[in-house]
Amino acid sequence: MIGILGAGSLGRLWAASMPPGSAAFIARPDESPGSDLGYRFRPFNGPESIARVPWLRAYDRPELILVTTKAGDTLDAVAGLVDRCSGDTPIILFQNGLGSQQAVADQWQDRPILAASTTEGANRPEPDLLVHAGTGDTWVGPLTEPARRSVEKAVALLRRTGLAIHPEPDILQRLWQKLIINAGINPYTAILDCPNGDILAACLYQDTIDDLCRELSALIAAAGQGEETPAALRGRIERVARNTAKNTSSMRADILHGRRTEIDFINGYLVRLGKELGIETPVNQMLTERVQQLSSH
Ligand code: KPL
Protein backbone atom coordinates (compact mmCIF):
# COMPACT_ATOMS: atom_id res chain seq x y z
CA MET A 1 0.00 0.00 0.00
CA ILE A 2 1.22 3.47 -0.96
CA GLY A 3 0.13 6.47 1.15
CA ILE A 4 -0.32 9.78 -0.67
CA LEU A 5 -0.28 13.09 1.16
CA GLY A 6 -1.82 15.79 -1.04
CA ALA A 7 -4.94 15.12 -3.12
CA GLY A 8 -4.23 17.69 -5.86
CA SER A 9 -3.75 16.82 -9.54
CA LEU A 10 -0.48 14.93 -9.13
CA GLY A 11 -1.58 13.02 -6.03
CA ARG A 12 -4.79 12.01 -7.77
CA LEU A 13 -2.87 10.89 -10.86
CA TRP A 14 -0.66 8.55 -8.81
CA ALA A 15 -3.61 7.25 -6.81
CA ALA A 16 -5.75 6.55 -9.88
CA SER A 17 -2.86 4.92 -11.77
CA MET A 18 -2.03 2.40 -9.03
CA PRO A 19 -3.81 -0.99 -9.10
CA PRO A 20 -7.18 -0.71 -7.25
CA GLY A 21 -6.82 -0.98 -3.48
CA SER A 22 -3.08 -0.30 -3.41
CA ALA A 23 -3.10 3.45 -2.72
CA ALA A 24 -4.71 5.55 -0.01
CA PHE A 25 -4.74 9.28 0.67
CA ILE A 26 -3.33 10.45 3.99
CA ALA A 27 -5.51 12.91 5.90
CA ARG A 28 -3.85 15.90 7.61
CA PRO A 29 -3.95 15.79 11.43
CA ASP A 30 -6.82 18.35 11.47
CA GLU A 31 -8.91 16.45 8.87
CA SER A 32 -11.23 13.53 9.54
CA PRO A 33 -12.59 12.43 6.20
CA GLY A 34 -15.18 9.71 6.12
CA SER A 35 -15.82 7.80 2.92
CA ASP A 36 -13.42 7.14 0.03
CA LEU A 37 -12.42 10.04 -2.22
CA GLY A 38 -14.15 9.49 -5.55
CA TYR A 39 -13.40 11.37 -8.76
CA ARG A 40 -13.61 10.91 -12.52
CA PHE A 41 -10.31 9.86 -14.08
CA ARG A 42 -9.66 10.53 -17.75
CA PRO A 43 -6.48 8.60 -18.66
CA PHE A 44 -4.15 9.69 -21.47
CA ASN A 45 -5.39 6.71 -23.51
CA GLY A 46 -8.59 4.86 -22.85
CA PRO A 47 -12.03 5.50 -21.47
CA GLU A 48 -12.92 7.63 -18.48
CA SER A 49 -13.53 5.75 -15.23
CA ILE A 50 -14.31 6.51 -11.60
CA ALA A 51 -11.39 6.35 -9.16
CA ARG A 52 -12.28 5.51 -5.55
CA VAL A 53 -9.39 6.04 -3.20
CA PRO A 54 -9.69 5.22 0.52
CA TRP A 55 -8.12 7.23 3.33
CA LEU A 56 -5.25 5.62 5.18
CA ARG A 57 -6.48 4.17 8.50
CA ALA A 58 -4.55 4.54 11.75
CA TYR A 59 -3.46 0.90 11.68
CA ASP A 60 -2.40 0.82 7.99
CA ARG A 61 1.35 0.62 7.49
CA PRO A 62 2.19 2.09 4.05
CA GLU A 63 5.29 0.72 2.31
CA LEU A 64 5.95 4.08 0.67
CA ILE A 65 4.69 7.63 1.11
CA LEU A 66 4.34 10.19 -1.68
CA VAL A 67 4.13 13.85 -0.67
CA THR A 68 2.38 15.78 -3.43
CA THR A 69 1.55 18.94 -1.50
CA LYS A 70 2.51 22.42 -2.69
CA ALA A 71 6.11 23.35 -1.91
CA GLY A 72 5.06 25.88 0.76
CA ASP A 73 3.02 23.28 2.70
CA THR A 74 5.55 20.49 2.59
CA LEU A 75 7.56 20.92 5.80
CA ASP A 76 4.42 21.15 7.95
CA ALA A 77 2.76 18.32 6.03
CA VAL A 78 5.72 15.98 6.60
CA ALA A 79 5.96 17.05 10.27
CA GLY A 80 2.34 15.94 10.74
CA LEU A 81 3.09 12.58 9.17
CA VAL A 82 6.43 11.30 10.47
CA ASP A 83 5.08 10.13 13.84
CA ARG A 84 2.43 8.07 12.07
CA CYS A 85 4.79 5.96 9.97
CA SER A 86 7.75 3.80 10.80
CA GLY A 87 11.23 5.33 10.61
CA ASP A 88 12.26 3.21 7.63
CA THR A 89 9.27 4.02 5.37
CA PRO A 90 10.59 5.84 2.30
CA ILE A 91 9.06 9.30 1.77
CA ILE A 92 9.20 10.76 -1.76
CA LEU A 93 8.84 14.53 -2.22
CA PHE A 94 7.25 15.66 -5.51
CA GLN A 95 7.47 19.44 -5.10
CA ASN A 96 8.28 21.98 -7.79
CA GLY A 97 11.28 24.24 -7.40
CA LEU A 98 13.93 23.88 -4.74
CA GLY A 99 14.22 24.66 -1.05
CA SER A 100 11.29 22.68 0.34
CA GLN A 101 12.99 19.33 -0.36
CA GLN A 102 16.24 20.37 1.33
CA ALA A 103 14.31 21.69 4.36
CA VAL A 104 12.67 18.26 4.84
CA ALA A 105 15.89 16.33 4.22
CA ASP A 106 17.80 18.55 6.70
CA GLN A 107 15.16 18.04 9.38
CA TRP A 108 14.93 14.23 9.03
CA GLN A 109 18.43 13.26 7.93
CA ASP A 110 18.15 9.81 9.51
CA ARG A 111 15.05 8.89 7.48
CA PRO A 112 14.83 7.67 3.88
CA ILE A 113 13.78 10.95 2.22
CA LEU A 114 13.75 10.91 -1.59
CA ALA A 115 12.77 13.45 -4.23
CA ALA A 116 11.09 12.99 -7.58
CA SER A 117 11.04 15.10 -10.70
CA THR A 118 8.25 14.37 -13.14
CA THR A 119 7.15 15.54 -16.55
CA GLU A 120 3.73 13.82 -16.29
CA GLY A 121 0.99 16.34 -17.04
CA ALA A 122 -2.22 16.26 -15.01
CA ASN A 123 -4.90 18.85 -14.40
CA ARG A 124 -8.36 19.27 -12.89
CA PRO A 125 -10.57 21.29 -15.23
CA GLU A 126 -13.45 20.52 -12.84
CA PRO A 127 -13.10 19.76 -9.12
CA ASP A 128 -14.13 16.10 -9.52
CA LEU A 129 -12.35 15.42 -12.84
CA LEU A 130 -8.68 14.43 -13.13
CA VAL A 131 -7.22 14.53 -16.63
CA HIS A 132 -3.92 12.83 -17.45
CA ALA A 133 -3.08 15.40 -20.11
CA GLY A 134 0.39 14.27 -21.11
CA THR A 135 2.59 11.27 -20.50
CA GLY A 136 6.16 11.82 -19.39
CA ASP A 137 8.92 10.42 -17.22
CA THR A 138 9.52 10.42 -13.50
CA TRP A 139 12.95 10.26 -11.91
CA VAL A 140 13.38 9.24 -8.27
CA GLY A 141 16.54 9.66 -6.22
CA PRO A 142 17.85 9.94 -2.67
CA LEU A 143 18.15 13.15 -0.66
CA THR A 144 19.37 11.61 2.60
CA GLU A 145 21.96 8.90 3.20
CA PRO A 146 19.45 6.21 4.36
CA ALA A 147 17.39 6.86 1.21
CA ARG A 148 20.12 5.38 -1.00
CA ARG A 149 18.96 1.89 0.02
CA SER A 150 15.30 2.71 -0.74
CA VAL A 151 15.50 3.88 -4.35
CA GLU A 152 15.08 0.45 -5.91
CA LYS A 153 12.07 -0.44 -3.76
CA ALA A 154 10.43 2.97 -4.36
CA VAL A 155 10.93 2.68 -8.14
CA ALA A 156 9.52 -0.88 -8.18
CA LEU A 157 6.41 0.19 -6.23
CA LEU A 158 5.80 3.21 -8.45
CA ARG A 159 6.22 1.13 -11.61
CA ARG A 160 2.99 -0.62 -10.63
CA THR A 161 1.27 2.46 -12.08
CA GLY A 162 2.51 1.56 -15.56
CA LEU A 163 4.07 5.05 -15.80
CA ALA A 164 7.73 5.48 -16.81
CA ILE A 165 9.81 5.62 -13.60
CA HIS A 166 13.60 5.82 -13.50
CA PRO A 167 16.10 5.70 -10.64
CA GLU A 168 18.25 8.86 -10.55
CA PRO A 169 21.35 8.92 -8.33
CA ASP A 170 21.77 12.70 -8.87
CA ILE A 171 18.22 13.88 -8.30
CA LEU A 172 19.37 17.39 -7.35
CA GLN A 173 20.65 17.91 -10.88
CA ARG A 174 17.20 16.87 -12.28
CA LEU A 175 15.48 19.25 -9.89
CA TRP A 176 17.79 22.05 -11.07
CA GLN A 177 16.96 21.33 -14.72
CA LYS A 178 13.25 21.64 -13.97
CA LEU A 179 13.84 24.71 -11.82
CA ILE A 180 15.48 26.51 -14.76
CA ILE A 181 12.47 25.82 -16.99
CA ASN A 182 9.99 26.87 -14.31
CA ALA A 183 12.00 30.03 -13.51
CA GLY A 184 12.02 31.03 -17.19
CA ILE A 185 8.36 30.32 -17.97
CA ASN A 186 6.08 30.29 -14.94
CA PRO A 187 6.45 33.87 -13.60
CA TYR A 188 6.05 35.38 -17.07
CA THR A 189 2.82 33.43 -17.68
CA ALA A 190 1.49 34.55 -14.29
CA ILE A 191 2.37 38.23 -14.75
CA LEU A 192 1.21 38.35 -18.38
CA ASP A 193 -1.81 36.08 -17.68
CA CYS A 194 -1.19 34.03 -20.81
CA PRO A 195 -0.51 30.44 -21.91
CA ASN A 196 3.12 29.31 -22.02
CA GLY A 197 3.73 29.91 -25.73
CA ASP A 198 2.49 33.51 -25.64
CA ILE A 199 5.28 34.74 -23.37
CA LEU A 200 7.82 34.51 -26.22
CA ALA A 201 6.51 37.54 -28.13
CA ALA A 202 5.83 39.68 -25.03
CA CYS A 203 7.98 42.77 -24.33
CA LEU A 204 8.49 41.85 -20.67
CA TYR A 205 9.95 38.51 -21.73
CA GLN A 206 12.06 39.84 -24.59
CA ASP A 207 13.47 42.69 -22.49
CA THR A 208 14.56 40.49 -19.56
CA ILE A 209 15.14 36.89 -20.69
CA ASP A 210 18.83 37.33 -21.60
CA ASP A 211 19.62 38.94 -18.23
CA LEU A 212 17.59 36.23 -16.48
CA CYS A 213 19.58 33.52 -18.29
CA ARG A 214 22.87 35.22 -17.31
CA GLU A 215 21.73 35.09 -13.66
CA LEU A 216 20.71 31.44 -14.02
CA SER A 217 24.00 30.50 -15.66
CA ALA A 218 26.05 32.15 -12.87
CA LEU A 219 23.91 30.48 -10.17
CA ILE A 220 24.17 27.01 -11.73
CA ALA A 221 27.97 27.30 -11.88
CA ALA A 222 28.30 28.67 -8.34
CA ALA A 223 26.00 25.94 -6.99
CA GLY A 224 28.27 23.28 -8.53
CA GLN A 225 25.59 22.18 -11.00
CA GLY A 226 27.79 22.41 -14.11
CA GLU A 227 28.41 24.97 -16.83
CA GLU A 228 25.53 26.15 -19.02
CA THR A 229 25.76 29.19 -21.28
CA PRO A 230 22.97 31.78 -21.08
CA ALA A 231 22.18 31.14 -24.76
CA ALA A 232 21.79 27.38 -24.17
CA LEU A 233 19.47 28.05 -21.21
CA ARG A 234 17.35 30.44 -23.25
CA GLY A 235 17.14 27.80 -26.01
CA ARG A 236 15.88 25.18 -23.52
CA ILE A 237 13.34 27.49 -21.95
CA GLU A 238 11.97 28.46 -25.35
CA ARG A 239 11.80 24.85 -26.55
CA VAL A 240 9.62 23.93 -23.58
CA ALA A 241 7.50 27.07 -23.98
CA ARG A 242 6.86 26.11 -27.62
CA ASN A 243 6.20 22.43 -26.82
CA THR A 244 3.69 23.40 -24.13
CA ALA A 245 2.45 26.49 -25.97
CA LYS A 246 -1.24 26.04 -25.13
CA ASN A 247 -0.69 25.02 -21.47
CA THR A 248 -1.63 27.12 -18.51
CA SER A 249 1.42 26.93 -16.26
CA SER A 250 0.96 25.79 -12.68
CA MET A 251 1.77 29.32 -11.46
CA ARG A 252 -0.78 31.00 -13.69
CA ALA A 253 -3.33 28.38 -12.59
CA ASP A 254 -2.56 29.17 -8.94
CA ILE A 255 -3.13 32.88 -9.52
CA LEU A 256 -6.36 32.25 -11.45
CA HIS A 257 -7.69 30.04 -8.63
CA GLY A 258 -6.61 32.43 -5.86
CA ARG A 259 -4.07 29.93 -4.45
CA ARG A 260 -0.63 30.68 -3.05
CA THR A 261 1.97 30.28 -5.80
CA GLU A 262 5.32 28.46 -5.60
CA ILE A 263 7.29 31.60 -6.55
CA ASP A 264 9.25 31.49 -3.25
CA PHE A 265 10.62 28.07 -4.27
CA ILE A 266 11.36 29.00 -7.88
CA ASN A 267 12.66 32.53 -8.61
CA GLY A 268 12.49 33.37 -4.88
CA TYR A 269 14.76 30.43 -4.12
CA LEU A 270 17.23 31.70 -6.73
CA VAL A 271 17.23 35.17 -5.15
CA ARG A 272 18.03 33.67 -1.72
CA LEU A 273 20.74 31.48 -3.21
CA GLY A 274 22.22 34.49 -5.03
CA LYS A 275 22.47 36.34 -1.69
CA GLU A 276 24.27 33.37 -0.13
CA LEU A 277 26.67 33.02 -3.05
CA GLY A 278 27.26 36.74 -3.70
CA ILE A 279 25.54 36.77 -7.12
CA GLU A 280 23.26 39.63 -8.15
CA THR A 281 19.79 38.47 -9.25
CA PRO A 282 17.77 41.60 -10.17
CA VAL A 283 15.56 39.89 -12.77
CA ASN A 284 14.71 36.98 -10.46
CA GLN A 285 13.99 39.56 -7.75
CA MET A 286 11.70 41.60 -10.04
CA LEU A 287 9.79 38.49 -11.20
CA THR A 288 9.42 37.26 -7.60
CA GLU A 289 8.08 40.60 -6.39
CA ARG A 290 5.64 40.97 -9.26
CA VAL A 291 4.19 37.48 -8.73
CA GLN A 292 4.02 38.05 -4.96
CA GLN A 293 2.06 41.26 -5.61
CA LEU A 294 -0.36 39.36 -7.85
CA SER A 295 -1.03 36.61 -5.33
CA SER A 296 -1.57 39.02 -2.44
CA HIS A 297 -4.48 40.61 -4.34
O1 KPL B 1 6.20 22.64 -15.31
C1 KPL B 1 5.52 23.49 -15.83
C2 KPL B 1 4.55 24.20 -14.95
O2 KPL B 1 3.55 24.69 -15.43
O3 KPL B 1 4.79 24.22 -13.73
C3 KPL B 1 5.73 23.86 -17.28
C4 KPL B 1 6.91 23.07 -17.83
C5 KPL B 1 5.99 25.33 -17.42
C6 KPL B 1 4.57 23.42 -18.13
O4 KPL B 1 3.43 24.19 -17.96
Tab-separated table of C-alpha atoms and ligand atoms in Angstrom:
chain	number	residue	atom	x	y	z
A	1	MET	CA	0.000	0.000	0.000
A	2	ILE	CA	1.218	3.474	-0.960
A	3	GLY	CA	0.134	6.467	1.146
A	4	ILE	CA	-0.323	9.775	-0.665
A	5	LEU	CA	-0.284	13.093	1.156
A	6	GLY	CA	-1.824	15.791	-1.045
A	7	ALA	CA	-4.935	15.120	-3.121
A	8	GLY	CA	-4.233	17.689	-5.858
A	9	SER	CA	-3.747	16.823	-9.540
A	10	LEU	CA	-0.483	14.933	-9.131
A	11	GLY	CA	-1.584	13.025	-6.025
A	12	ARG	CA	-4.790	12.013	-7.772
A	13	LEU	CA	-2.875	10.892	-10.860
A	14	TRP	CA	-0.656	8.554	-8.813
A	15	ALA	CA	-3.612	7.254	-6.810
A	16	ALA	CA	-5.753	6.549	-9.883
A	17	SER	CA	-2.859	4.915	-11.767
A	18	MET	CA	-2.026	2.396	-9.025
A	19	PRO	CA	-3.812	-0.987	-9.101
A	20	PRO	CA	-7.175	-0.714	-7.246
A	21	GLY	CA	-6.816	-0.979	-3.477
A	22	SER	CA	-3.082	-0.296	-3.412
A	23	ALA	CA	-3.095	3.454	-2.723
A	24	ALA	CA	-4.705	5.554	-0.010
A	25	PHE	CA	-4.739	9.280	0.673
A	26	ILE	CA	-3.331	10.452	3.987
A	27	ALA	CA	-5.513	12.914	5.896
A	28	ARG	CA	-3.853	15.898	7.607
A	29	PRO	CA	-3.949	15.789	11.432
A	30	ASP	CA	-6.822	18.347	11.469
A	31	GLU	CA	-8.914	16.452	8.865
A	32	SER	CA	-11.232	13.531	9.544
A	33	PRO	CA	-12.588	12.428	6.197
A	34	GLY	CA	-15.181	9.709	6.118
A	35	SER	CA	-15.825	7.801	2.916
A	36	ASP	CA	-13.421	7.143	0.032
A	37	LEU	CA	-12.416	10.037	-2.215
A	38	GLY	CA	-14.149	9.486	-5.551
A	39	TYR	CA	-13.405	11.370	-8.764
A	40	ARG	CA	-13.615	10.909	-12.516
A	41	PHE	CA	-10.312	9.860	-14.075
A	42	ARG	CA	-9.664	10.533	-17.748
A	43	PRO	CA	-6.478	8.602	-18.664
A	44	PHE	CA	-4.151	9.687	-21.474
A	45	ASN	CA	-5.387	6.712	-23.511
A	46	GLY	CA	-8.587	4.859	-22.855
A	47	PRO	CA	-12.032	5.496	-21.468
A	48	GLU	CA	-12.920	7.635	-18.476
A	49	SER	CA	-13.529	5.748	-15.226
A	50	ILE	CA	-14.306	6.505	-11.600
A	51	ALA	CA	-11.394	6.349	-9.162
A	52	ARG	CA	-12.277	5.512	-5.552
A	53	VAL	CA	-9.388	6.039	-3.204
A	54	PRO	CA	-9.688	5.221	0.518
A	55	TRP	CA	-8.122	7.231	3.326
A	56	LEU	CA	-5.253	5.620	5.182
A	57	ARG	CA	-6.475	4.167	8.499
A	58	ALA	CA	-4.547	4.545	11.753
A	59	TYR	CA	-3.464	0.904	11.684
A	60	ASP	CA	-2.403	0.825	7.990
A	61	ARG	CA	1.346	0.620	7.494
A	62	PRO	CA	2.193	2.087	4.048
A	63	GLU	CA	5.292	0.724	2.313
A	64	LEU	CA	5.954	4.078	0.668
A	65	ILE	CA	4.689	7.630	1.106
A	66	LEU	CA	4.336	10.193	-1.679
A	67	VAL	CA	4.130	13.845	-0.670
A	68	THR	CA	2.378	15.780	-3.430
A	69	THR	CA	1.549	18.943	-1.496
A	70	LYS	CA	2.506	22.420	-2.692
A	71	ALA	CA	6.114	23.355	-1.905
A	72	GLY	CA	5.058	25.878	0.757
A	73	ASP	CA	3.022	23.284	2.699
A	74	THR	CA	5.553	20.485	2.587
A	75	LEU	CA	7.563	20.918	5.795
A	76	ASP	CA	4.416	21.151	7.947
A	77	ALA	CA	2.758	18.315	6.030
A	78	VAL	CA	5.717	15.983	6.604
A	79	ALA	CA	5.956	17.048	10.270
A	80	GLY	CA	2.343	15.937	10.741
A	81	LEU	CA	3.091	12.575	9.173
A	82	VAL	CA	6.435	11.302	10.472
A	83	ASP	CA	5.081	10.134	13.842
A	84	ARG	CA	2.427	8.067	12.069
A	85	CYS	CA	4.787	5.963	9.968
A	86	SER	CA	7.749	3.804	10.800
A	87	GLY	CA	11.229	5.334	10.606
A	88	ASP	CA	12.263	3.213	7.628
A	89	THR	CA	9.269	4.022	5.373
A	90	PRO	CA	10.594	5.843	2.296
A	91	ILE	CA	9.063	9.303	1.774
A	92	ILE	CA	9.203	10.762	-1.759
A	93	LEU	CA	8.838	14.529	-2.224
A	94	PHE	CA	7.253	15.659	-5.509
A	95	GLN	CA	7.469	19.437	-5.102
A	96	ASN	CA	8.279	21.977	-7.794
A	97	GLY	CA	11.279	24.239	-7.402
A	98	LEU	CA	13.926	23.876	-4.736
A	99	GLY	CA	14.225	24.657	-1.054
A	100	SER	CA	11.291	22.684	0.342
A	101	GLN	CA	12.992	19.335	-0.357
A	102	GLN	CA	16.241	20.373	1.331
A	103	ALA	CA	14.313	21.692	4.360
A	104	VAL	CA	12.669	18.264	4.843
A	105	ALA	CA	15.891	16.331	4.224
A	106	ASP	CA	17.798	18.552	6.697
A	107	GLN	CA	15.158	18.044	9.383
A	108	TRP	CA	14.930	14.232	9.029
A	109	GLN	CA	18.432	13.256	7.926
A	110	ASP	CA	18.147	9.805	9.512
A	111	ARG	CA	15.046	8.885	7.478
A	112	PRO	CA	14.831	7.666	3.876
A	113	ILE	CA	13.784	10.945	2.217
A	114	LEU	CA	13.755	10.908	-1.591
A	115	ALA	CA	12.774	13.445	-4.228
A	116	ALA	CA	11.093	12.992	-7.579
A	117	SER	CA	11.036	15.098	-10.699
A	118	THR	CA	8.248	14.375	-13.137
A	119	THR	CA	7.146	15.535	-16.554
A	120	GLU	CA	3.731	13.817	-16.289
A	121	GLY	CA	0.991	16.341	-17.041
A	122	ALA	CA	-2.224	16.263	-15.012
A	123	ASN	CA	-4.904	18.846	-14.403
A	124	ARG	CA	-8.359	19.267	-12.894
A	125	PRO	CA	-10.565	21.287	-15.231
A	126	GLU	CA	-13.450	20.523	-12.845
A	127	PRO	CA	-13.095	19.758	-9.116
A	128	ASP	CA	-14.133	16.101	-9.519
A	129	LEU	CA	-12.346	15.416	-12.839
A	130	LEU	CA	-8.681	14.434	-13.133
A	131	VAL	CA	-7.218	14.531	-16.630
A	132	HIS	CA	-3.918	12.829	-17.451
A	133	ALA	CA	-3.084	15.402	-20.105
A	134	GLY	CA	0.393	14.275	-21.114
A	135	THR	CA	2.593	11.270	-20.498
A	136	GLY	CA	6.157	11.824	-19.393
A	137	ASP	CA	8.923	10.424	-17.224
A	138	THR	CA	9.516	10.421	-13.497
A	139	TRP	CA	12.953	10.259	-11.907
A	140	VAL	CA	13.378	9.242	-8.269
A	141	GLY	CA	16.543	9.661	-6.221
A	142	PRO	CA	17.853	9.940	-2.669
A	143	LEU	CA	18.148	13.152	-0.659
A	144	THR	CA	19.373	11.609	2.604
A	145	GLU	CA	21.960	8.899	3.198
A	146	PRO	CA	19.449	6.215	4.363
A	147	ALA	CA	17.392	6.857	1.213
A	148	ARG	CA	20.123	5.375	-1.001
A	149	ARG	CA	18.964	1.888	0.017
A	150	SER	CA	15.300	2.706	-0.738
A	151	VAL	CA	15.496	3.884	-4.347
A	152	GLU	CA	15.084	0.454	-5.910
A	153	LYS	CA	12.073	-0.439	-3.759
A	154	ALA	CA	10.431	2.966	-4.363
A	155	VAL	CA	10.932	2.677	-8.140
A	156	ALA	CA	9.520	-0.877	-8.177
A	157	LEU	CA	6.410	0.191	-6.235
A	158	LEU	CA	5.797	3.214	-8.452
A	159	ARG	CA	6.216	1.128	-11.607
A	160	ARG	CA	2.994	-0.625	-10.630
A	161	THR	CA	1.266	2.459	-12.076
A	162	GLY	CA	2.512	1.557	-15.563
A	163	LEU	CA	4.074	5.047	-15.804
A	164	ALA	CA	7.734	5.479	-16.806
A	165	ILE	CA	9.806	5.621	-13.599
A	166	HIS	CA	13.604	5.824	-13.502
A	167	PRO	CA	16.102	5.704	-10.635
A	168	GLU	CA	18.251	8.863	-10.553
A	169	PRO	CA	21.350	8.925	-8.329
A	170	ASP	CA	21.775	12.701	-8.874
A	171	ILE	CA	18.218	13.882	-8.302
A	172	LEU	CA	19.368	17.392	-7.352
A	173	GLN	CA	20.649	17.906	-10.882
A	174	ARG	CA	17.204	16.865	-12.275
A	175	LEU	CA	15.482	19.252	-9.891
A	176	TRP	CA	17.789	22.046	-11.067
A	177	GLN	CA	16.964	21.328	-14.725
A	178	LYS	CA	13.254	21.636	-13.972
A	179	LEU	CA	13.838	24.715	-11.816
A	180	ILE	CA	15.479	26.509	-14.763
A	181	ILE	CA	12.473	25.820	-16.991
A	182	ASN	CA	9.986	26.872	-14.310
A	183	ALA	CA	12.001	30.031	-13.509
A	184	GLY	CA	12.024	31.029	-17.195
A	185	ILE	CA	8.360	30.317	-17.971
A	186	ASN	CA	6.084	30.292	-14.936
A	187	PRO	CA	6.450	33.870	-13.598
A	188	TYR	CA	6.045	35.378	-17.073
A	189	THR	CA	2.822	33.426	-17.675
A	190	ALA	CA	1.488	34.550	-14.287
A	191	ILE	CA	2.374	38.226	-14.750
A	192	LEU	CA	1.205	38.355	-18.384
A	193	ASP	CA	-1.808	36.076	-17.680
A	194	CYS	CA	-1.189	34.026	-20.808
A	195	PRO	CA	-0.509	30.436	-21.912
A	196	ASN	CA	3.124	29.306	-22.019
A	197	GLY	CA	3.730	29.907	-25.731
A	198	ASP	CA	2.494	33.509	-25.644
A	199	ILE	CA	5.280	34.741	-23.370
A	200	LEU	CA	7.815	34.506	-26.221
A	201	ALA	CA	6.512	37.541	-28.126
A	202	ALA	CA	5.834	39.677	-25.032
A	203	CYS	CA	7.981	42.772	-24.329
A	204	LEU	CA	8.485	41.854	-20.669
A	205	TYR	CA	9.952	38.514	-21.730
A	206	GLN	CA	12.060	39.841	-24.588
A	207	ASP	CA	13.471	42.691	-22.486
A	208	THR	CA	14.556	40.494	-19.563
A	209	ILE	CA	15.145	36.891	-20.689
A	210	ASP	CA	18.830	37.335	-21.595
A	211	ASP	CA	19.624	38.940	-18.233
A	212	LEU	CA	17.594	36.229	-16.484
A	213	CYS	CA	19.581	33.525	-18.286
A	214	ARG	CA	22.866	35.225	-17.310
A	215	GLU	CA	21.732	35.093	-13.664
A	216	LEU	CA	20.711	31.440	-14.017
A	217	SER	CA	23.999	30.502	-15.661
A	218	ALA	CA	26.047	32.147	-12.866
A	219	LEU	CA	23.910	30.484	-10.168
A	220	ILE	CA	24.171	27.010	-11.726
A	221	ALA	CA	27.971	27.299	-11.877
A	222	ALA	CA	28.304	28.670	-8.339
A	223	ALA	CA	26.000	25.943	-6.990
A	224	GLY	CA	28.267	23.279	-8.528
A	225	GLN	CA	25.593	22.177	-11.000
A	226	GLY	CA	27.785	22.409	-14.112
A	227	GLU	CA	28.407	24.968	-16.825
A	228	GLU	CA	25.530	26.154	-19.022
A	229	THR	CA	25.759	29.190	-21.280
A	230	PRO	CA	22.966	31.782	-21.076
A	231	ALA	CA	22.178	31.136	-24.755
A	232	ALA	CA	21.789	27.377	-24.165
A	233	LEU	CA	19.472	28.052	-21.207
A	234	ARG	CA	17.354	30.441	-23.249
A	235	GLY	CA	17.136	27.800	-26.008
A	236	ARG	CA	15.885	25.179	-23.516
A	237	ILE	CA	13.336	27.492	-21.950
A	238	GLU	CA	11.966	28.460	-25.354
A	239	ARG	CA	11.797	24.850	-26.554
A	240	VAL	CA	9.623	23.926	-23.579
A	241	ALA	CA	7.497	27.070	-23.981
A	242	ARG	CA	6.865	26.108	-27.622
A	243	ASN	CA	6.201	22.431	-26.825
A	244	THR	CA	3.693	23.400	-24.130
A	245	ALA	CA	2.452	26.494	-25.968
A	246	LYS	CA	-1.239	26.040	-25.131
A	247	ASN	CA	-0.689	25.016	-21.469
A	248	THR	CA	-1.635	27.123	-18.514
A	249	SER	CA	1.420	26.931	-16.264
A	250	SER	CA	0.963	25.788	-12.680
A	251	MET	CA	1.774	29.316	-11.457
A	252	ARG	CA	-0.778	31.003	-13.686
A	253	ALA	CA	-3.332	28.381	-12.594
A	254	ASP	CA	-2.558	29.167	-8.941
A	255	ILE	CA	-3.135	32.884	-9.515
A	256	LEU	CA	-6.359	32.252	-11.447
A	257	HIS	CA	-7.690	30.040	-8.626
A	258	GLY	CA	-6.608	32.430	-5.855
A	259	ARG	CA	-4.071	29.935	-4.451
A	260	ARG	CA	-0.633	30.677	-3.053
A	261	THR	CA	1.975	30.279	-5.805
A	262	GLU	CA	5.319	28.459	-5.595
A	263	ILE	CA	7.288	31.601	-6.551
A	264	ASP	CA	9.254	31.493	-3.253
A	265	PHE	CA	10.618	28.067	-4.272
A	266	ILE	CA	11.362	28.998	-7.880
A	267	ASN	CA	12.661	32.531	-8.612
A	268	GLY	CA	12.488	33.371	-4.883
A	269	TYR	CA	14.759	30.428	-4.115
A	270	LEU	CA	17.225	31.703	-6.731
A	271	VAL	CA	17.230	35.170	-5.145
A	272	ARG	CA	18.031	33.672	-1.716
A	273	LEU	CA	20.739	31.481	-3.210
A	274	GLY	CA	22.222	34.486	-5.026
A	275	LYS	CA	22.472	36.340	-1.691
A	276	GLU	CA	24.267	33.368	-0.130
A	277	LEU	CA	26.674	33.023	-3.052
A	278	GLY	CA	27.259	36.742	-3.699
A	279	ILE	CA	25.540	36.772	-7.117
A	280	GLU	CA	23.259	39.632	-8.154
A	281	THR	CA	19.793	38.468	-9.253
A	282	PRO	CA	17.775	41.598	-10.167
A	283	VAL	CA	15.560	39.885	-12.772
A	284	ASN	CA	14.708	36.978	-10.462
A	285	GLN	CA	13.988	39.560	-7.748
A	286	MET	CA	11.695	41.603	-10.041
A	287	LEU	CA	9.786	38.493	-11.199
A	288	THR	CA	9.420	37.256	-7.601
A	289	GLU	CA	8.077	40.600	-6.387
A	290	ARG	CA	5.643	40.974	-9.262
A	291	VAL	CA	4.193	37.480	-8.732
A	292	GLN	CA	4.022	38.054	-4.962
A	293	GLN	CA	2.058	41.262	-5.611
A	294	LEU	CA	-0.358	39.363	-7.846
A	295	SER	CA	-1.033	36.607	-5.328
A	296	SER	CA	-1.569	39.016	-2.439
A	297	HIS	CA	-4.483	40.612	-4.342
B	1	KPL	O1	6.197	22.637	-15.314
B	1	KPL	C1	5.519	23.489	-15.827
B	1	KPL	C2	4.547	24.198	-14.950
B	1	KPL	O2	3.548	24.694	-15.430
B	1	KPL	O3	4.788	24.224	-13.726
B	1	KPL	C3	5.733	23.863	-17.276
B	1	KPL	C4	6.910	23.073	-17.834
B	1	KPL	C5	5.993	25.332	-17.415
B	1	KPL	C6	4.569	23.417	-18.130
B	1	KPL	O4	3.426	24.186	-17.958
